[in-house]
């Protein structure tokens, strides 16, 4: 049985798809900024805060990392109104995405803080910097540079996971696809379009964030200049190295 592809009727929905892309990117941008702030603040408490605060942060991280995002979204959208907190669907999506990203960012940033050599902290203290100055100007920039690739990957995961916000009627890209296929009954073509769109968004967003990272953390991001990077990593074959020995 052959299937006849038909994309001819999708042009009239271009505006809806473009709006869905804008909503998806907007949700990702806002939740990235807020989630990043949660990650930095939570990581600093996790490393140097009082015991009770560290316990609360650990409980929050474990709760979010061990529950599905869609459950967290439904809890925010359907659960908070029961407590008298009323927010619309877009605000609920941003809050859920921020809470989700923040939990993962806490662990990522914490590992970055712990990767900063102790000698750098001691050198900064020897120069007369107090605790907050050491953290702000020495520890935090180096920590973020060390874990930037992991943070970038987590942002992309959150963007792709945002597809479920269509379940609470947020007009994102997936919501647009669901609406379109309910009108023209071309489900396969609809999801082919958003699959390609999500793929393009992920590639472009990764490149943009990589470019921003190189600008923000110039000279700080660790890399091995003697190793091939990018596509060369996949395509280049490197045999075993031989180290010359003195005779």
PDB file of C-alpha atoms in Angstrom:
ATOM      1  CA  UNK A   1       0.000   0.000   0.000  1.00  0.00           C
ATOM      2  CA  UNK A   2       1.502   3.328  -1.110  1.00  0.00           C
ATOM      3  CA  UNK A   3       0.996   6.640   0.620  1.00  0.00           C
ATOM      4  CA  UNK A   4       0.556   9.810  -1.414  1.00  0.00           C
ATOM      5  CA  UNK A   5       2.206  12.772   0.261  1.00  0.00           C
ATOM      6  CA  UNK A   6       0.350  16.046  -0.104  1.00  0.00           C
ATOM      7  CA  UNK A   7       1.832  19.255   1.293  1.00  0.00           C
ATOM      8  CA  UNK A   8      -0.093  21.523  -1.070  1.00  0.00           C
ATOM      9  CA  UNK A   9      -2.597  22.732   1.511  1.00  0.00           C
ATOM     10  CA  UNK A  10      -0.117  23.754   4.195  1.00  0.00           C
ATOM     11  CA  UNK A  11       0.697  27.180   2.802  1.00  0.00           C
ATOM     12  CA  UNK A  12      -2.394  28.743   4.361  1.00  0.00           C
ATOM     13  CA  UNK A  13      -1.134  27.643   7.789  1.00  0.00           C
ATOM     14  CA  UNK A  14       2.328  29.194   7.431  1.00  0.00           C
ATOM     15  CA  UNK A  15       1.391  32.058   9.735  1.00  0.00           C
ATOM     16  CA  UNK A  16       0.200  29.679  12.451  1.00  0.00           C
ATOM     17  CA  UNK A  17       3.378  27.625  12.191  1.00  0.00           C
ATOM     18  CA  UNK A  18       5.518  30.772  12.364  1.00  0.00           C
ATOM     19  CA  UNK A  19       3.619  31.906  15.441  1.00  0.00           C
ATOM     20  CA  UNK A  20       4.161  28.462  16.970  1.00  0.00           C
ATOM     21  CA  UNK A  21       7.902  28.760  16.363  1.00  0.00           C
ATOM     22  CA  UNK A  22       7.920  32.210  17.975  1.00  0.00           C
ATOM     23  CA  UNK A  23       6.046  30.936  21.031  1.00  0.00           C
ATOM     24  CA  UNK A  24       8.388  27.951  21.384  1.00  0.00           C
ATOM     25  CA  UNK A  25      11.483  30.148  21.179  1.00  0.00           C
ATOM     26  CA  UNK A  26       9.960  32.708  23.543  1.00  0.00           C
ATOM     27  CA  UNK A  27       9.161  30.083  26.163  1.00  0.00           C
ATOM     28  CA  UNK A  28      12.665  28.670  25.807  1.00  0.00           C
ATOM     29  CA  UNK A  29      14.351  32.064  26.107  1.00  0.00           C
ATOM     30  CA  UNK A  30      12.453  33.160  29.217  1.00  0.00           C
ATOM     31  CA  UNK A  31      12.770  29.804  30.983  1.00  0.00           C
ATOM     32  CA  UNK A  32      16.484  29.652  30.118  1.00  0.00           C
ATOM     33  CA  UNK A  33      17.178  32.998  31.784  1.00  0.00           C
ATOM     34  CA  UNK A  34      15.057  32.234  34.844  1.00  0.00           C
ATOM     35  CA  UNK A  35      16.219  28.620  35.073  1.00  0.00           C
ATOM     36  CA  UNK A  36      19.831  29.732  34.786  1.00  0.00           C
ATOM     37  CA  UNK A  37      19.374  32.120  37.696  1.00  0.00           C
ATOM     38  CA  UNK A  38      17.766  29.327  39.723  1.00  0.00           C
ATOM     39  CA  UNK A  39      20.684  27.070  38.828  1.00  0.00           C
ATOM     40  CA  UNK A  40      23.349  29.571  39.871  1.00  0.00           C
ATOM     41  CA  UNK A  41      21.579  30.499  43.099  1.00  0.00           C
ATOM     42  CA  UNK A  42      20.751  26.923  44.006  1.00  0.00           C
ATOM     43  CA  UNK A  43      24.257  25.695  43.208  1.00  0.00           C
ATOM     44  CA  UNK A  44      25.858  28.351  45.392  1.00  0.00           C
ATOM     45  CA  UNK A  45      23.568  27.358  48.277  1.00  0.00           C
ATOM     46  CA  UNK A  46      24.246  23.682  47.609  1.00  0.00           C
ATOM     47  CA  UNK A  47      27.991  24.270  47.879  1.00  0.00           C
ATOM     48  CA  UNK A  48      28.251  26.832  50.673  1.00  0.00           C
ATOM     49  CA  UNK A  49      24.814  27.197  52.270  1.00  0.00           C
ATOM     50  CA  UNK A  50      23.613  26.032  55.674  1.00  0.00           C
ATOM     51  CA  UNK A  51      22.676  22.400  56.155  1.00  0.00           C
ATOM     52  CA  UNK A  52      18.908  22.948  56.105  1.00  0.00           C
ATOM     53  CA  UNK A  53      19.159  24.933  52.852  1.00  0.00           C
ATOM     54  CA  UNK A  54      21.313  22.268  51.228  1.00  0.00           C
ATOM     55  CA  UNK A  55      18.725  19.668  52.238  1.00  0.00           C
ATOM     56  CA  UNK A  56      15.908  21.682  50.650  1.00  0.00           C
ATOM     57  CA  UNK A  57      17.892  22.146  47.435  1.00  0.00           C
ATOM     58  CA  UNK A  58      18.707  18.426  47.284  1.00  0.00           C
ATOM     59  CA  UNK A  59      15.036  17.518  47.821  1.00  0.00           C
ATOM     60  CA  UNK A  60      13.945  19.914  45.067  1.00  0.00           C
ATOM     61  CA  UNK A  61      16.501  18.532  42.626  1.00  0.00           C
ATOM     62  CA  UNK A  62      15.568  14.912  43.332  1.00  0.00           C
ATOM     63  CA  UNK A  63      11.841  15.662  43.057  1.00  0.00           C
ATOM     64  CA  UNK A  64      12.165  17.303  39.656  1.00  0.00           C
ATOM     65  CA  UNK A  65      14.709  14.855  38.218  1.00  0.00           C
ATOM     66  CA  UNK A  66      12.591  11.844  39.155  1.00  0.00           C
ATOM     67  CA  UNK A  67       9.188  12.988  37.894  1.00  0.00           C
ATOM     68  CA  UNK A  68       8.006  13.493  34.291  1.00  0.00           C
ATOM     69  CA  UNK A  69       7.871  17.022  32.954  1.00  0.00           C
ATOM     70  CA  UNK A  70       4.252  16.642  31.892  1.00  0.00           C
ATOM     71  CA  UNK A  71       3.299  15.799  35.495  1.00  0.00           C
ATOM     72  CA  UNK A  72       5.131  18.921  36.678  1.00  0.00           C
ATOM     73  CA  UNK A  73       3.292  20.961  34.042  1.00  0.00           C
ATOM     74  CA  UNK A  74      -0.108  19.599  35.055  1.00  0.00           C
ATOM     75  CA  UNK A  75       0.704  20.187  38.727  1.00  0.00           C
ATOM     76  CA  UNK A  76       1.443  23.842  38.007  1.00  0.00           C
ATOM     77  CA  UNK A  77      -1.505  24.438  35.672  1.00  0.00           C
ATOM     78  CA  UNK A  78      -4.192  22.366  37.384  1.00  0.00           C
ATOM     79  CA  UNK A  79      -2.836  22.120  40.931  1.00  0.00           C
ATOM     80  CA  UNK A  80      -1.929  25.702  41.794  1.00  0.00           C
ATOM     81  CA  UNK A  81      -5.470  27.046  41.181  1.00  0.00           C
ATOM     82  CA  UNK A  82      -6.642  24.678  43.931  1.00  0.00           C
ATOM     83  CA  UNK A  83      -4.332  26.613  46.268  1.00  0.00           C
ATOM     84  CA  UNK A  84      -5.736  29.936  45.126  1.00  0.00           C
ATOM     85  CA  UNK A  85      -2.892  30.714  42.709  1.00  0.00           C
ATOM     86  CA  UNK A  86      -4.360  31.465  39.284  1.00  0.00           C
ATOM     87  CA  UNK A  87      -2.077  31.807  36.259  1.00  0.00           C
ATOM     88  CA  UNK A  88      -2.730  31.472  32.553  1.00  0.00           C
ATOM     89  CA  UNK A  89      -1.402  28.706  30.343  1.00  0.00           C
ATOM     90  CA  UNK A  90       1.654  30.619  29.112  1.00  0.00           C
ATOM     91  CA  UNK A  91       2.684  31.575  32.642  1.00  0.00           C
ATOM     92  CA  UNK A  92       2.177  27.969  33.745  1.00  0.00           C
ATOM     93  CA  UNK A  93       4.375  26.737  30.902  1.00  0.00           C
ATOM     94  CA  UNK A  94       7.146  29.215  31.752  1.00  0.00           C
ATOM     95  CA  UNK A  95       6.985  28.339  35.447  1.00  0.00           C
ATOM     96  CA  UNK A  96       7.078  24.587  34.803  1.00  0.00           C
ATOM     97  CA  UNK A  97       9.948  24.883  32.312  1.00  0.00           C
ATOM     98  CA  UNK A  98      11.874  27.147  34.684  1.00  0.00           C
ATOM     99  CA  UNK A  99      11.439  24.787  37.623  1.00  0.00           C
ATOM    100  CA  UNK A 100      12.489  21.836  35.461  1.00  0.00           C
ATOM    101  CA  UNK A 101      15.542  23.506  33.952  1.00  0.00           C
ATOM    102  CA  UNK A 102      16.545  25.016  37.291  1.00  0.00           C
ATOM    103  CA  UNK A 103      16.807  21.627  38.975  1.00  0.00           C
ATOM    104  CA  UNK A 104      19.146  20.251  36.328  1.00  0.00           C
ATOM    105  CA  UNK A 105      21.085  23.515  36.140  1.00  0.00           C
ATOM    106  CA  UNK A 106      21.751  23.379  39.890  1.00  0.00           C
ATOM    107  CA  UNK A 107      23.576  20.068  39.569  1.00  0.00           C
ATOM    108  CA  UNK A 108      25.407  21.138  36.426  1.00  0.00           C
ATOM    109  CA  UNK A 109      26.605  24.442  37.902  1.00  0.00           C
ATOM    110  CA  UNK A 110      27.473  22.773  41.209  1.00  0.00           C
ATOM    111  CA  UNK A 111      29.774  20.360  39.404  1.00  0.00           C
ATOM    112  CA  UNK A 112      31.326  23.329  37.615  1.00  0.00           C
ATOM    113  CA  UNK A 113      31.959  25.148  40.897  1.00  0.00           C
ATOM    114  CA  UNK A 114      33.594  22.077  42.379  1.00  0.00           C
ATOM    115  CA  UNK A 115      35.808  21.748  39.293  1.00  0.00           C
ATOM    116  CA  UNK A 116      37.483  25.125  39.890  1.00  0.00           C
ATOM    117  CA  UNK A 117      40.975  24.497  41.312  1.00  0.00           C
ATOM    118  CA  UNK A 118      41.317  25.373  44.970  1.00  0.00           C
ATOM    119  CA  UNK A 119      44.514  27.230  44.186  1.00  0.00           C
ATOM    120  CA  UNK A 120      42.612  29.879  42.213  1.00  0.00           C
ATOM    121  CA  UNK A 121      40.410  30.592  45.232  1.00  0.00           C
ATOM    122  CA  UNK A 122      43.400  30.829  47.534  1.00  0.00           C
ATOM    123  CA  UNK A 123      45.204  33.139  45.121  1.00  0.00           C
ATOM    124  CA  UNK A 124      42.168  35.434  44.942  1.00  0.00           C
ATOM    125  CA  UNK A 125      41.942  35.510  48.731  1.00  0.00           C
ATOM    126  CA  UNK A 126      45.634  36.330  48.928  1.00  0.00           C
ATOM    127  CA  UNK A 127      44.968  39.361  46.715  1.00  0.00           C
ATOM    128  CA  UNK A 128      42.466  40.653  49.256  1.00  0.00           C
ATOM    129  CA  UNK A 129      39.175  39.638  47.627  1.00  0.00           C
ATOM    130  CA  UNK A 130      36.414  38.702  50.044  1.00  0.00           C
ATOM    131  CA  UNK A 131      34.106  35.719  49.669  1.00  0.00           C
ATOM    132  CA  UNK A 132      31.489  37.202  47.349  1.00  0.00           C
ATOM    133  CA  UNK A 133      34.111  38.797  45.120  1.00  0.00           C
ATOM    134  CA  UNK A 134      35.960  35.505  44.830  1.00  0.00           C
ATOM    135  CA  UNK A 135      32.747  33.728  43.867  1.00  0.00           C
ATOM    136  CA  UNK A 136      31.612  36.396  41.402  1.00  0.00           C
ATOM    137  CA  UNK A 137      34.870  37.177  39.627  1.00  0.00           C
ATOM    138  CA  UNK A 138      36.871  33.952  39.952  1.00  0.00           C
ATOM    139  CA  UNK A 139      34.785  30.879  40.709  1.00  0.00           C
ATOM    140  CA  UNK A 140      31.523  31.526  38.852  1.00  0.00           C
ATOM    141  CA  UNK A 141      32.954  32.553  35.437  1.00  0.00           C
ATOM    142  CA  UNK A 142      35.288  29.552  35.382  1.00  0.00           C
ATOM    143  CA  UNK A 143      32.548  27.205  36.598  1.00  0.00           C
ATOM    144  CA  UNK A 144      30.091  28.348  33.920  1.00  0.00           C
ATOM    145  CA  UNK A 145      32.766  28.060  31.240  1.00  0.00           C
ATOM    146  CA  UNK A 146      33.571  24.507  32.321  1.00  0.00           C
ATOM    147  CA  UNK A 147      29.957  23.318  32.203  1.00  0.00           C
ATOM    148  CA  UNK A 148      28.641  25.488  29.360  1.00  0.00           C
ATOM    149  CA  UNK A 149      28.295  22.547  26.924  1.00  0.00           C
ATOM    150  CA  UNK A 150      26.214  20.638  29.477  1.00  0.00           C
ATOM    151  CA  UNK A 151      24.021  23.677  30.128  1.00  0.00           C
ATOM    152  CA  UNK A 152      23.564  24.165  26.397  1.00  0.00           C
ATOM    153  CA  UNK A 153      22.429  20.565  25.965  1.00  0.00           C
ATOM    154  CA  UNK A 154      19.978  20.937  28.837  1.00  0.00           C
ATOM    155  CA  UNK A 155      18.487  24.067  27.264  1.00  0.00           C
ATOM    156  CA  UNK A 156      17.918  22.136  24.041  1.00  0.00           C
ATOM    157  CA  UNK A 157      16.286  19.303  25.983  1.00  0.00           C
ATOM    158  CA  UNK A 158      13.930  21.783  27.642  1.00  0.00           C
ATOM    159  CA  UNK A 159      13.083  23.360  24.286  1.00  0.00           C
ATOM    160  CA  UNK A 160      12.221  19.987  22.779  1.00  0.00           C
ATOM    161  CA  UNK A 161      10.329  18.997  25.915  1.00  0.00           C
ATOM    162  CA  UNK A 162       8.242  22.145  25.614  1.00  0.00           C
ATOM    163  CA  UNK A 163       6.199  20.317  22.984  1.00  0.00           C
ATOM    164  CA  UNK A 164       3.983  18.977  25.785  1.00  0.00           C
ATOM    165  CA  UNK A 165       2.800  22.481  26.733  1.00  0.00           C
ATOM    166  CA  UNK A 166       0.343  22.119  23.865  1.00  0.00           C
ATOM    167  CA  UNK A 167      -1.580  19.861  26.262  1.00  0.00           C
ATOM    168  CA  UNK A 168      -2.633  22.962  28.228  1.00  0.00           C
ATOM    169  CA  UNK A 169      -3.478  24.929  25.052  1.00  0.00           C
ATOM    170  CA  UNK A 170      -0.283  26.945  24.758  1.00  0.00           C
ATOM    171  CA  UNK A 171      -0.127  27.843  21.021  1.00  0.00           C
ATOM    172  CA  UNK A 172       3.367  26.495  20.421  1.00  0.00           C
ATOM    173  CA  UNK A 173       4.642  24.591  17.403  1.00  0.00           C
ATOM    174  CA  UNK A 174       3.110  21.257  18.413  1.00  0.00           C
ATOM    175  CA  UNK A 175      -0.229  22.927  19.132  1.00  0.00           C
ATOM    176  CA  UNK A 176      -0.156  24.358  15.605  1.00  0.00           C
ATOM    177  CA  UNK A 177       0.517  20.914  14.127  1.00  0.00           C
ATOM    178  CA  UNK A 178      -2.336  19.374  16.107  1.00  0.00           C
ATOM    179  CA  UNK A 179      -4.687  22.108  14.933  1.00  0.00           C
ATOM    180  CA  UNK A 180      -3.628  21.784  11.295  1.00  0.00           C
ATOM    181  CA  UNK A 181      -3.997  18.016  11.141  1.00  0.00           C
ATOM    182  CA  UNK A 182      -7.440  18.278  12.721  1.00  0.00           C
ATOM    183  CA  UNK A 183      -8.468  20.519   9.810  1.00  0.00           C
ATOM    184  CA  UNK A 184      -6.861  18.915   6.776  1.00  0.00           C
ATOM    185  CA  UNK A 185      -6.561  15.336   8.123  1.00  0.00           C
ATOM    186  CA  UNK A 186      -2.959  15.108   6.886  1.00  0.00           C
ATOM    187  CA  UNK A 187      -1.440  13.942  10.161  1.00  0.00           C
ATOM    188  CA  UNK A 188       1.729  12.453   8.711  1.00  0.00           C
ATOM    189  CA  UNK A 189       2.611  15.557   6.726  1.00  0.00           C
ATOM    190  CA  UNK A 190       1.841  17.807   9.700  1.00  0.00           C
ATOM    191  CA  UNK A 191       4.247  15.966  11.958  1.00  0.00           C
ATOM    192  CA  UNK A 192       6.882  15.713   9.246  1.00  0.00           C
ATOM    193  CA  UNK A 193       6.824  19.506   9.054  1.00  0.00           C
ATOM    194  CA  UNK A 194       7.201  20.082  12.791  1.00  0.00           C
ATOM    195  CA  UNK A 195       9.826  17.332  13.057  1.00  0.00           C
ATOM    196  CA  UNK A 196      11.968  19.125  10.491  1.00  0.00           C
ATOM    197  CA  UNK A 197      11.205  22.457  12.158  1.00  0.00           C
ATOM    198  CA  UNK A 198      12.289  21.225  15.594  1.00  0.00           C
ATOM    199  CA  UNK A 199      15.448  19.778  14.038  1.00  0.00           C
ATOM    200  CA  UNK A 200      16.304  23.093  12.382  1.00  0.00           C
ATOM    201  CA  UNK A 201      15.529  25.018  15.578  1.00  0.00           C
ATOM    202  CA  UNK A 202      17.799  22.732  17.597  1.00  0.00           C
ATOM    203  CA  UNK A 203      20.705  23.060  15.175  1.00  0.00           C
ATOM    204  CA  UNK A 204      20.375  26.836  14.856  1.00  0.00           C
ATOM    205  CA  UNK A 205      19.909  27.358  18.603  1.00  0.00           C
ATOM    206  CA  UNK A 206      22.950  25.214  19.370  1.00  0.00           C
ATOM    207  CA  UNK A 207      25.087  27.231  16.961  1.00  0.00           C
ATOM    208  CA  UNK A 208      23.825  30.559  18.349  1.00  0.00           C
ATOM    209  CA  UNK A 209      24.437  29.516  21.952  1.00  0.00           C
ATOM    210  CA  UNK A 210      27.873  28.170  21.061  1.00  0.00           C
ATOM    211  CA  UNK A 211      28.699  31.519  19.478  1.00  0.00           C
ATOM    212  CA  UNK A 212      27.456  33.372  22.560  1.00  0.00           C
ATOM    213  CA  UNK A 213      29.430  31.030  24.795  1.00  0.00           C
ATOM    214  CA  UNK A 214      32.643  31.670  22.906  1.00  0.00           C
ATOM    215  CA  UNK A 215      32.048  35.395  23.314  1.00  0.00           C
ATOM    216  CA  UNK A 216      31.139  35.283  26.999  1.00  0.00           C
ATOM    217  CA  UNK A 217      33.803  32.821  28.054  1.00  0.00           C
ATOM    218  CA  UNK A 218      36.596  33.681  25.643  1.00  0.00           C
ATOM    219  CA  UNK A 219      39.768  31.984  26.795  1.00  0.00           C
ATOM    220  CA  UNK A 220      38.012  30.114  29.604  1.00  0.00           C
ATOM    221  CA  UNK A 221      36.220  27.237  27.874  1.00  0.00           C
ATOM    222  CA  UNK A 222      38.344  24.088  27.997  1.00  0.00           C
ATOM    223  CA  UNK A 223      39.204  22.434  24.702  1.00  0.00           C
ATOM    224  CA  UNK A 224      41.877  20.273  23.162  1.00  0.00           C
ATOM    225  CA  UNK A 225      43.229  22.117  20.130  1.00  0.00           C
ATOM    226  CA  UNK A 226      44.994  19.032  18.824  1.00  0.00           C
ATOM    227  CA  UNK A 227      41.739  17.109  18.494  1.00  0.00           C
ATOM    228  CA  UNK A 228      39.358  17.503  15.518  1.00  0.00           C
ATOM    229  CA  UNK A 229      36.137  19.299  16.364  1.00  0.00           C
ATOM    230  CA  UNK A 230      32.713  19.591  14.753  1.00  0.00           C
ATOM    231  CA  UNK A 231      32.016  17.265  11.834  1.00  0.00           C
ATOM    232  CA  UNK A 232      35.705  16.370  11.664  1.00  0.00           C
ATOM    233  CA  UNK A 233      35.233  14.513  14.946  1.00  0.00           C
ATOM    234  CA  UNK A 234      32.850  12.147  13.187  1.00  0.00           C
ATOM    235  CA  UNK A 235      34.621  11.903   9.861  1.00  0.00           C
ATOM    236  CA  UNK A 236      38.289  11.981  10.800  1.00  0.00           C
ATOM    237  CA  UNK A 237      40.089   8.738  11.625  1.00  0.00           C
ATOM    238  CA  UNK A 238      43.037   8.977  13.925  1.00  0.00           C
ATOM    239  CA  UNK A 239      45.228   6.035  14.497  1.00  0.00           C
ATOM    240  CA  UNK A 240      46.968   5.310  17.783  1.00  0.00           C
ATOM    241  CA  UNK A 241      49.587   7.836  18.714  1.00  0.00           C
ATOM    242  CA  UNK A 242      53.165   6.838  19.175  1.00  0.00           C
ATOM    243  CA  UNK A 243      55.303   8.734  21.615  1.00  0.00           C
ATOM    244  CA  UNK A 244      58.991   8.885  20.647  1.00  0.00           C
ATOM    245  CA  UNK A 245      61.328   7.700  23.335  1.00  0.00           C
ATOM    246  CA  UNK A 246      64.918   8.661  23.860  1.00  0.00           C
ATOM    247  CA  UNK A 247      67.473   6.026  23.182  1.00  0.00           C
TER     248      UNK A 247
END
